[in-house]
Amino acid sequence: MSDPLIQVDRIDKSYTALVPVLRQVSLKVYPGEFVALMGPSGSGKSTFMNVLGCLDTADGGAYHLGGEDTTRLTKDRAAELRNRMIGFVFQGFNLLQRRSALDNVALPMICGGLPRSVWAPRARDLLDQVGLKGRYGSRPNQLSGGQQQRVAIARALAMEPPLILADEPTGNLDSTSSADIMRIISGLNSIGGITIVLVTHEPDIAAHAKRLVKFKDGRIVYDGPVQQGLAA
Amino acid sequence: MSMKSGAILTEALISMRSTGMRSFLTMLGIIIGVGAVVLMLAIGRGVELSVQQSISSQGANLFIVLSGSTTSGGLRGGFGSAPTLTLDDARELAELPGVAAVAPINNGVAQTVNEGQNWSTQITGTTPDYFRIRNWKFASGEPFDDVAERSAAPVAVIGATVATNLFPEGEDPVGKTIRIRNIPFMIVGLLANQGQSLQGQDQDDVIIVPFQTAQRRLFGSAFPGSVRTMFVQAATADVMKSLEQQMREVLRDRHRLSEEADDDFSIRDLTAIAESVASATRAISLLLGSIAAISLLVGGIGIMNIMLVTVTERTREIGVRKAVGTRERDIMLQFLIEAVILSLGGGLIGVLIGGGLSILVGQAFELPTEVSVFSVTLAFTVAAAIGVFFGFYPARQAARLQPIEALRYQ
């Protein structure tokens, strides 16, 4: 078996001294896996996602992303890791409101220092792939929720990251759009071979994944195949 | 790998365009500030120039030498009442190295008549050098010459005020004859308008006749060849101090004054008076400039204020940018560039408006206003510095936002 893409060893995290949010959490995710994280609110799953995304650091323990120790990263290196290794898909889409779909998809490539001659065709290409051909110039407020989330997925794919972190990607969508989005995300994993970690509280969304990790009170209480986990 | 600087500039411009009206209003503070600085400096410069003009109309590098005073029966006369200076003194002083010209003067007030009009005015008897020393221009005719001076010819040069009081409007008095103390004088020259002196005297209310003519024909003198005052012009400003000392020695020597005796004449340096007026006008320019600078400062605070609002407003956007891997330095640069564009753009418009206004003010108040390269450079530099200075804190706030906090911000 290859080296894990994500290797978390006994990390702790607390925002106040009294209430620990993560207690001694360990997890390994191998390239090509599709993992769903579930758990009640306050169980620590969102904080865990922030640590995985190098948006936050753990108090103790170790987190290796692609073999690199992230515990003592400089802010610049953390930014570079997010740019190269991770694509984010958020519940609230988090698109730049006054910018076109194309600009939004281009953002990680512009941040990564790619010239326009590279990012412009690639951004169009990505929008075509998520089914938004011809909507390059549309602004977020001219797009439906489902379409906005597709733009966000195209943005997440811009730097061809090995890992996509999706935090409740269907939380703001109706069931039809949710199905569309989950089909795209599943395809990224099954066809594109991209590793996906997805946070959700809906069992039918989690069912798209292959592996389920359940959080409760800052600990992992289940880690196994998704069918048994959902049945339990 | 980080963002290209061109890309950062583009991002800054796009986000400014999306808040067009607000960006303009923010700029307005700088526009007013820079405009005020440019305008005030131009006005200050104009005042300085006009003072310089009146100084040079008085004559540059000038000394006035006054003869001493008399005491008769307990009454002490003023300077010039004792005939201690002579034409020979004047000739001797003219020989000193560093002296450009000397003009001896005797003057008095006399009634002048032309046909039905009459006017009382100052009559100055002097040599032709006087016109050169005082840098006086002629509206018509020319100065009398040395021949007229030596022969005590009845010729006169008149000022504009005298001309308006003795002659009908529009008539050229040159070649006409007027009577001064009932003696006919031919007018050979009309002086161009000089305006007021620094002391507020009308410099145009004057008639100038040859020195010999004044002494022999008009005023007479118990001491022929005596001089009440002399104008002495130094060749350059540098020699003024040493020349004053040399003149004093020459005159004391000629007047055979003993070591203990006081001077029987006095020497006044007119340049010193002019200098003090010039330094007063410089103080005025400085004051105007500082008031304008305060408005520039207020404009800068306006930029800082609006940039802080912008950062708060765009917290979520900053979070997104950070999540997709923008480095802190690049976010900081973007906001800093926005602030500098606001201030430099305001600076540019301010220079144009300030420059335009100073031309209008110059025309309205007949002031030789001047927008100097210095004031434009100063205004621009200060505007850019304000952008960086007042933009720095908000930009750093933006760069230091925690990405998770920023993403959670509603």
XYZ file of C-alpha atoms in Angstrom:
642
model
C 0.000 0.000 0.000
C 1.211 3.547 -0.810
C 2.005 6.225 1.773
C -1.021 7.945 3.345
C -1.971 11.365 1.933
C -3.327 12.395 5.310
C -1.698 11.131 8.475
C -3.038 12.482 11.750
C -1.405 11.272 14.971
C -3.096 11.920 18.327
C -3.915 15.582 17.814
C -5.527 17.768 20.488
C -7.285 21.054 20.062
C -9.105 23.307 22.485
C -10.220 26.914 22.194
C -10.802 27.326 25.925
C -8.890 25.486 28.597
C -11.990 23.738 29.943
C -13.555 22.234 26.848
C -11.317 20.231 24.537
C -12.655 20.120 20.967
C -10.408 17.339 19.700
C -8.982 14.652 21.971
C -6.183 12.432 20.771
C -7.611 12.062 17.274
C -5.689 9.835 14.842
C -6.602 9.118 11.221
C -4.949 7.925 8.038
C -6.405 8.599 4.596
C -4.790 7.001 1.552
C -4.764 8.455 -1.976
C -7.992 7.766 -3.860
C -10.180 7.326 -0.772
C -13.618 8.953 -0.365
C -14.252 9.622 3.322
C -17.402 11.070 4.892
C -17.112 12.735 8.313
C -20.301 12.742 10.395
C -21.227 13.749 13.883
C -23.537 16.024 15.846
C -22.733 19.756 16.021
C -19.991 20.417 18.501
C -18.502 16.997 17.961
C -15.305 18.500 16.559
C -15.678 17.501 12.913
C -15.496 21.070 11.577
C -12.428 21.861 13.656
C -10.872 18.645 12.387
C -11.573 19.760 8.805
C -9.905 23.137 9.484
C -6.802 21.351 10.729
C -6.816 19.061 7.672
C -7.104 22.160 5.454
C -4.155 23.914 7.139
C -6.542 26.719 8.073
C -5.952 25.994 11.753
C -3.239 24.189 13.699
C -3.583 21.523 16.381
C -2.324 22.114 19.943
C -0.595 18.759 20.192
C 0.142 15.695 18.095
C 1.263 15.638 14.482
C -0.369 16.099 11.104
C 1.450 15.118 7.925
C -0.049 16.160 4.604
C 1.539 14.427 1.610
C 4.435 13.463 3.860
C 5.076 17.055 5.032
C 4.857 17.880 8.738
C 2.398 20.758 9.088
C 2.882 21.389 12.818
C 5.494 24.092 12.373
C 4.572 25.595 9.027
C 5.248 29.230 8.254
C 2.137 31.097 7.170
C 3.526 31.391 3.649
C 4.192 27.670 3.414
C 0.705 26.918 4.749
C -0.744 29.206 2.067
C 1.303 27.395 -0.572
C 0.120 23.977 0.675
C -3.508 25.123 0.509
C -2.867 26.423 -2.982
C -1.190 23.267 -4.293
C -2.558 20.361 -2.289
C -6.124 21.217 -1.313
C -9.314 22.285 -3.026
C -12.015 23.655 -0.726
C -15.762 23.384 -1.272
C -17.811 25.223 1.361
C -21.448 25.077 2.394
C -21.866 28.784 1.660
C -20.016 28.553 -1.714
C -17.745 31.462 -0.705
C -17.432 32.964 -4.161
C -16.244 36.539 -4.687
C -19.569 38.319 -5.171
C -18.673 41.042 -7.605
C -16.553 38.868 -9.854
C -17.401 36.660 -12.809
C -17.491 32.861 -12.629
C -14.309 32.810 -14.681
C -12.499 35.162 -12.270
C -13.595 33.044 -9.324
C -12.256 29.856 -10.897
C -9.051 31.678 -11.843
C -8.426 32.952 -8.304
C -6.225 30.060 -7.048
C -4.240 30.118 -10.297
C -3.695 33.897 -10.068
C -2.629 33.462 -6.434
C -0.264 30.708 -7.574
C 1.384 33.118 -9.983
C 0.178 31.549 -13.238
C 0.017 33.891 -16.217
C -3.296 34.779 -17.835
C -2.411 32.772 -20.937
C -2.517 29.658 -18.746
C -5.339 30.390 -16.321
C -7.901 31.824 -18.744
C -8.249 28.732 -20.997
C -7.996 26.391 -18.016
C -10.732 28.234 -16.106
C -13.033 28.013 -19.132
C -12.210 24.338 -19.454
C -13.079 23.668 -15.813
C -16.377 25.558 -16.081
C -17.201 23.421 -19.155
C -16.455 20.283 -17.116
C -18.908 21.208 -14.342
C -21.609 21.960 -16.912
C -21.412 25.780 -16.956
C -20.326 26.213 -20.562
C -21.120 29.753 -21.695
C -21.665 31.135 -18.179
C -18.097 32.387 -17.845
C -19.108 36.020 -17.356
C -21.980 35.387 -14.921
C -21.686 36.764 -11.414
C -22.654 34.659 -8.406
C -25.934 36.577 -7.941
C -26.910 35.645 -11.497
C -26.442 31.935 -10.790
C -28.586 29.421 -8.860
C -27.231 27.810 -5.715
C -26.383 24.630 -7.557
C -24.593 26.571 -10.281
C -22.648 28.576 -7.686
C -21.508 25.360 -6.026
C -20.344 24.070 -9.418
C -18.256 27.224 -9.844
C -16.804 26.533 -6.387
C -15.960 22.947 -7.409
C -14.289 24.195 -10.589
C -12.296 26.613 -8.413
C -11.290 23.765 -6.083
C -9.960 21.823 -9.071
C -8.018 24.749 -10.551
C -4.565 23.827 -9.219
C -5.166 20.071 -9.739
C -4.899 19.261 -6.026
C -4.670 15.646 -4.845
C -7.174 16.385 -2.035
C -10.613 17.983 -1.928
C -12.136 19.032 1.395
C -15.893 19.565 1.185
C -17.660 21.067 4.216
C -21.420 20.379 3.938
C -21.315 21.069 0.181
C -25.057 20.414 -0.224
C -26.173 22.097 2.998
C -27.661 25.099 1.182
C -29.081 23.234 -1.822
C -32.390 21.638 -2.765
C -32.475 17.866 -3.344
C -32.119 18.051 -7.155
C -29.094 20.327 -6.987
C -27.686 18.225 -4.142
C -27.877 15.135 -6.313
C -26.114 16.967 -9.167
C -23.329 18.176 -6.915
C -22.821 14.730 -5.330
C -22.657 13.162 -8.783
C -19.883 15.577 -9.752
C -17.971 15.008 -6.494
C -18.295 11.233 -6.760
C -17.047 11.417 -10.328
C -13.973 13.370 -9.223
C -13.163 10.466 -6.923
C -14.103 7.493 -9.090
C -12.943 8.859 -12.455
C -10.371 11.506 -11.458
C -8.890 9.511 -8.593
C -8.949 12.577 -6.309
C -9.010 11.941 -2.553
C -12.126 13.423 -0.986
C -12.975 14.193 2.614
C -16.569 15.344 3.034
C -18.361 16.643 6.126
C -22.118 16.107 6.222
C -24.920 15.356 8.616
C -27.199 13.788 6.021
C -26.909 9.999 5.757
C -27.943 9.875 2.072
C -25.115 12.307 1.217
C -22.630 10.307 3.296
C -23.787 7.215 1.405
C -21.859 8.433 -1.674
C -18.604 7.880 0.228
C -16.797 4.564 0.650
C -15.576 5.088 4.199
C -17.305 6.693 7.148
C -15.713 8.395 10.153
C -18.028 9.369 13.005
C -17.138 12.025 15.575
C -18.565 12.464 19.028
C -17.298 14.705 21.830
C -13.986 15.286 20.077
C -13.253 11.618 19.480
C -13.622 9.257 16.565
C -16.283 6.741 17.560
C -16.583 4.851 14.266
C -14.193 4.347 11.350
C -15.180 1.779 8.746
C -17.221 0.979 5.646
C -20.004 3.427 5.050
C -22.933 0.915 4.933
C -22.316 -0.588 8.386
C -21.615 2.843 9.842
C -24.880 4.311 8.619
C -26.799 1.230 9.751
C -25.319 1.416 13.243
C 5.590 31.007 -5.832
C 3.543 34.101 -5.242
C 1.230 36.389 -7.114
C 2.539 38.434 -9.989
C 2.623 42.151 -9.198
C 0.548 42.906 -12.296
C -2.125 40.525 -11.025
C -2.152 42.243 -7.614
C -2.604 45.624 -9.310
C -5.455 44.255 -11.428
C -7.197 42.846 -8.344
C -6.849 46.206 -6.596
C -8.253 48.117 -9.564
C -11.214 45.773 -10.018
C -12.278 45.989 -6.397
C -11.952 49.784 -6.468
C -14.097 50.012 -9.572
C -16.824 48.048 -7.838
C -17.043 50.754 -5.147
C -16.707 53.650 -7.578
C -18.626 56.396 -5.800
C -17.046 55.637 -2.452
C -13.552 55.563 -3.932
C -14.208 58.956 -5.479
C -15.469 60.484 -2.231
C -12.427 59.164 -0.420
C -10.244 60.660 -3.116
C -12.049 63.960 -2.654
C -10.320 64.447 0.691
C -6.933 64.122 -0.973
C -8.059 66.166 -3.981
C -8.996 69.061 -1.700
C -5.854 68.678 0.379
C -3.435 68.517 -2.540
C -5.357 71.204 -4.425
C -5.134 73.491 -1.384
C -1.401 72.873 -0.998
C -0.715 73.637 -4.658
C -2.982 76.698 -4.616
C -1.584 78.088 -1.368
C 2.009 77.605 -2.454
C 1.197 79.303 -5.770
C -0.445 82.254 -4.008
C 2.427 82.506 -1.541
C 4.866 82.480 -4.438
C 2.779 85.129 -6.189
C 2.880 87.412 -3.150
C 6.625 86.910 -2.926
C 7.088 87.732 -6.603
C 4.972 90.876 -6.399
C 6.929 92.044 -3.363
C 10.136 91.362 -5.276
C 8.786 93.456 -8.114
C 8.121 96.416 -5.874
C 11.567 95.971 -4.351
C 13.222 96.045 -7.734
C 11.169 99.109 -8.743
C 12.749 100.802 -5.779
C 16.164 99.793 -7.092
C 18.421 96.932 -6.131
C 21.437 97.038 -3.789
C 20.756 100.615 -2.758
C 22.186 102.863 -0.068
C 20.792 106.247 0.794
C 23.338 108.683 2.193
C 21.779 111.579 4.091
C 23.565 114.749 5.076
C 23.780 115.745 8.733
C 21.519 117.883 10.893
C 21.878 121.459 12.119
C 21.093 122.944 15.448
C 20.014 126.565 15.465
C 18.648 128.307 18.528
C 17.863 125.019 20.236
C 15.917 123.694 17.247
C 17.521 120.610 15.790
C 16.874 120.057 12.100
C 16.437 116.608 10.683
C 18.830 114.712 8.482
C 19.707 116.745 5.411
C 19.203 120.106 7.113
C 22.970 120.713 7.352
C 24.672 120.929 3.976
C 27.484 118.509 4.879
C 27.420 116.449 1.682
C 28.676 117.893 -1.558
C 28.783 117.028 -5.218
C 32.499 116.355 -4.733
C 31.600 113.757 -2.081
C 29.337 112.139 -4.632
C 32.083 112.056 -7.242
C 34.518 110.588 -4.728
C 32.077 107.859 -3.714
C 31.495 107.001 -7.371
C 35.219 106.193 -7.633
C 35.046 103.480 -4.936
C 35.408 99.932 -6.254
C 32.086 98.116 -5.991
C 30.000 101.244 -6.584
C 27.922 101.047 -9.729
C 26.432 104.531 -9.713
C 25.820 107.533 -7.494
C 22.946 109.982 -7.836
C 22.963 113.150 -5.692
C 19.528 114.502 -4.913
C 18.089 117.786 -3.804
C 14.363 117.975 -3.557
C 11.551 120.193 -2.570
C 7.873 120.732 -3.055
C 6.683 123.153 -5.689
C 3.483 124.241 -7.382
C 3.267 123.286 -11.053
C 0.945 124.769 -13.639
C -0.208 123.714 -17.077
C -2.842 125.897 -18.723
C -5.878 125.779 -16.404
C -4.559 122.985 -14.156
C -2.182 123.233 -11.229
C -0.726 120.641 -8.880
C 1.677 120.642 -5.967
C 4.237 117.899 -6.109
C 7.673 116.661 -5.149
C 10.463 118.038 -7.341
C 13.588 115.868 -7.387
C 16.796 117.356 -8.729
C 19.244 114.653 -9.644
C 21.645 113.329 -12.280
C 20.693 111.042 -15.199
C 22.135 108.048 -13.288
C 19.101 108.247 -10.998
C 16.817 106.628 -13.569
C 19.204 103.734 -14.004
C 19.683 103.236 -10.262
C 15.967 103.149 -9.580
C 15.326 101.032 -12.627
C 12.555 103.319 -13.765
C 10.982 102.761 -17.167
C 9.605 105.397 -19.496
C 6.099 105.370 -20.928
C 7.105 108.026 -23.428
C 10.132 110.206 -24.122
C 13.489 109.632 -22.440
C 15.600 110.819 -19.508
C 17.502 114.091 -19.734
C 21.217 113.686 -20.465
C 24.490 114.890 -18.926
C 24.540 117.962 -21.160
C 21.204 119.074 -19.762
C 22.526 118.371 -16.268
C 25.723 120.390 -16.735
C 23.953 123.290 -18.417
C 21.113 123.411 -15.876
C 18.610 123.098 -18.697
C 14.923 123.674 -17.882
C 13.799 120.155 -18.743
C 11.717 117.741 -16.684
C 10.635 114.103 -16.479
C 7.187 113.680 -14.910
C 5.445 110.785 -13.208
C 2.076 109.375 -14.235
C 0.168 110.988 -11.346
C 1.493 114.417 -12.264
C 0.571 113.809 -15.905
C -3.034 112.913 -15.048
C -3.386 115.986 -12.852
C -1.926 118.473 -15.321
C -2.935 117.100 -18.697
C -6.217 115.957 -20.236
C -6.615 112.199 -20.374
C -4.867 110.527 -23.306
C -2.635 113.473 -24.110
C 1.105 112.777 -24.379
C 2.833 115.448 -22.261
C 6.254 114.878 -23.840
C 7.332 118.029 -25.729
C 4.829 120.207 -23.808
C 5.867 122.967 -21.502
C 4.708 123.355 -17.896
C 5.568 125.935 -15.299
C 7.282 124.981 -12.068
C 7.406 127.911 -9.651
C 6.493 129.975 -12.653
C 9.574 128.881 -14.588
C 8.821 127.145 -17.900
C 10.134 123.575 -18.174
C 10.022 121.379 -21.246
C 8.849 117.827 -20.553
C 11.268 115.331 -22.098
C 9.983 112.110 -20.561
C 6.943 110.470 -18.957
C 7.648 107.701 -16.436
C 5.849 104.383 -16.671
C 3.494 103.567 -13.820
C 5.532 102.537 -10.743
C 2.736 102.007 -8.264
C 3.250 102.399 -4.548
C 6.524 102.027 -2.775
C 6.828 99.487 0.058
C 6.016 102.338 2.421
C 2.829 103.143 0.537
C 4.049 106.322 -1.150
C 2.796 107.097 -4.609
C 5.992 106.794 -6.645
C 4.301 108.403 -9.632
C 3.624 111.734 -7.968
C 7.010 113.179 -8.851
C 8.821 115.521 -11.232
C 12.503 114.943 -11.882
C 14.746 117.738 -13.147
C 18.533 117.979 -13.570
C 20.402 118.493 -10.287
C 21.959 121.784 -11.386
C 18.615 123.045 -12.641
C 16.970 122.378 -9.292
C 19.726 123.994 -7.322
C 20.242 127.056 -9.466
C 16.801 127.786 -10.834
C 14.240 126.305 -8.447
C 15.389 126.075 -4.854
C 18.662 127.982 -4.762
C 21.117 127.250 -1.978
C 23.263 129.206 0.421
C 25.867 126.540 -0.194
C 26.151 125.848 -3.925
C 27.166 122.266 -4.626
C 25.672 120.919 -1.398
C 23.621 117.718 -1.549
C 20.824 116.669 0.802
C 20.774 112.989 -0.114
C 22.569 110.597 -2.395
C 21.507 107.266 -3.832
C 24.469 104.896 -4.052
C 24.094 101.650 -5.927
C 26.465 98.783 -5.244
C 27.526 96.597 -8.152
C 26.496 93.381 -6.344
C 24.654 92.461 -3.175
C 27.770 90.789 -1.723
C 29.764 93.987 -1.365
C 27.016 95.901 0.492
C 28.471 95.375 3.973
C 32.085 96.246 3.172
C 31.018 99.121 0.930
C 29.059 100.751 3.736
C 32.227 100.819 5.866
C 34.368 102.179 3.013
C 31.879 104.962 2.258
C 31.847 105.941 5.918
C 35.657 106.153 5.971
C 35.801 108.188 2.752
C 33.185 110.662 3.950
C 34.708 111.041 7.439
C 38.085 111.600 5.832
C 36.743 114.208 3.414
C 34.823 115.984 6.160
C 37.961 115.966 8.354
C 36.181 114.485 11.339
C 38.319 113.669 14.358
C 38.293 110.170 15.901
C 35.803 111.143 18.618
C 33.426 113.146 16.417
C 30.118 111.632 15.337
C 29.299 111.149 11.678
C 27.862 114.286 10.100
C 25.919 112.112 7.662
C 24.093 108.831 7.792
C 24.064 105.792 5.548
C 20.979 103.598 5.203
C 20.861 100.227 3.568
C 17.541 99.941 1.681
C 18.121 96.279 0.868
C 17.802 95.420 4.547
C 14.296 96.888 4.599
C 13.400 94.935 1.474
C 14.805 91.761 3.024
C 12.611 92.082 6.096
C 9.530 92.549 3.927
C 10.525 89.503 1.856
C 10.978 87.360 4.956
C 7.545 88.460 6.168
C 5.977 87.286 2.900
C 7.853 83.998 3.170
C 6.297 83.539 6.595
C 2.870 84.127 5.043
C 3.502 81.459 2.383
C 4.627 79.059 5.076
C 1.485 79.701 7.089
C -0.773 79.182 4.058
C 1.136 76.013 3.205
C 0.770 74.556 6.695
C -2.973 75.175 6.771
C -3.240 73.362 3.439
C -1.062 70.548 4.774
C -3.539 70.001 7.599
C -6.336 69.441 5.107
C -4.071 66.928 3.357
C -3.636 65.119 6.668
C -7.402 65.024 7.153
C -7.700 63.552 3.656
C -5.205 60.874 4.641
C -7.234 59.948 7.695
C -10.244 59.680 5.372
C -8.368 57.099 3.330
C -7.469 55.128 6.430
C -11.068 55.237 7.601
C -12.484 53.988 4.322
C -9.797 51.327 3.986
C -10.686 49.991 7.440
C -14.347 49.867 6.424
C -13.353 48.100 3.216
C -11.345 45.506 5.095
C -14.251 44.771 7.443
C -16.661 44.630 4.541
C -14.466 42.277 2.600
C -13.524 40.017 5.497
C -15.174 37.049 3.821
C -13.448 37.743 0.528
C -10.113 37.911 2.330
C -10.946 34.554 3.932
C -11.631 33.020 0.512
C -8.415 34.439 -0.877
C -6.468 33.012 2.043
C -8.175 29.631 1.755
C -7.145 29.301 -1.880
C -3.574 30.069 -0.930
C -2.915 33.816 -1.255
C 0.056 34.798 0.849
C -0.250 37.485 3.539
C 2.209 39.690 1.695
C 0.075 39.636 -1.459
C -3.130 40.487 0.410
C -1.350 43.307 2.178
C 0.031 44.610 -1.115
C -3.403 44.570 -2.710
C -4.899 46.767 -0.004
C -1.854 49.000 0.120
C -2.012 49.505 -3.633
C -5.679 50.453 -3.343
C -4.811 53.094 -0.759
C -1.930 54.441 -2.826
C -4.064 54.587 -5.980
C -6.703 56.526 -4.044
C -4.142 58.988 -2.757
C -2.133 59.329 -5.980
C -5.272 59.637 -8.092
C -6.516 62.277 -5.676
C -3.088 63.899 -5.876
C -3.207 64.080 -9.662
C -6.701 65.580 -9.779
C -5.769 67.884 -6.894
C -2.714 69.207 -8.756
C -4.850 69.901 -11.835
C -7.575 71.658 -9.848
C -5.119 73.549 -7.637
C -3.121 74.614 -10.712
C -6.256 75.757 -12.524
C -7.519 77.687 -9.510
C -4.188 79.404 -8.988
C -4.282 80.665 -12.596
C -7.813 82.005 -11.985
C -6.796 83.588 -8.673
C -3.738 85.082 -10.348
C -5.922 86.684 -12.997
C -8.607 87.856 -10.581
C -6.188 89.496 -8.134
C -3.435 90.426 -10.610
C -0.991 88.320 -8.639
C 1.877 86.601 -10.465
C 0.923 83.169 -9.073
C 3.248 80.378 -10.065
C 2.725 76.601 -9.811
C 6.282 75.442 -9.313
C 7.717 72.006 -10.086
C 8.636 71.932 -6.419
C 5.056 72.292 -5.179
C 3.771 69.647 -7.625
C 6.530 67.218 -6.637
C 5.889 67.937 -2.977
C 2.142 67.400 -3.307
C 2.613 64.103 -5.154
C 5.242 62.779 -2.785
C 3.164 63.661 0.239
C 0.050 62.119 -1.334
C 1.881 58.853 -2.055
C 3.377 58.845 1.431
C -0.086 59.387 2.920
C -1.406 56.447 0.908
C 1.317 54.162 2.193
C 1.196 55.491 5.746
C -2.567 55.477 6.220
C -3.045 52.393 4.069
C -0.515 50.332 5.982
C -2.534 49.682 9.119
C -5.764 48.584 7.346
C -3.725 46.471 4.907
C -1.991 44.726 7.775
C -5.341 44.138 9.459
C -6.520 42.465 6.270
C -3.389 40.353 5.893
C -3.513 39.141 9.494
C -7.114 37.974 9.472
C -7.425 34.333 10.452
C -8.836 32.447 7.463
C -11.361 30.415 9.491
C -12.592 33.504 11.312
C -12.836 35.360 8.021
C -14.736 32.532 6.321
C -17.200 32.317 9.182
C -17.812 36.116 9.066
C -21.281 37.000 7.793
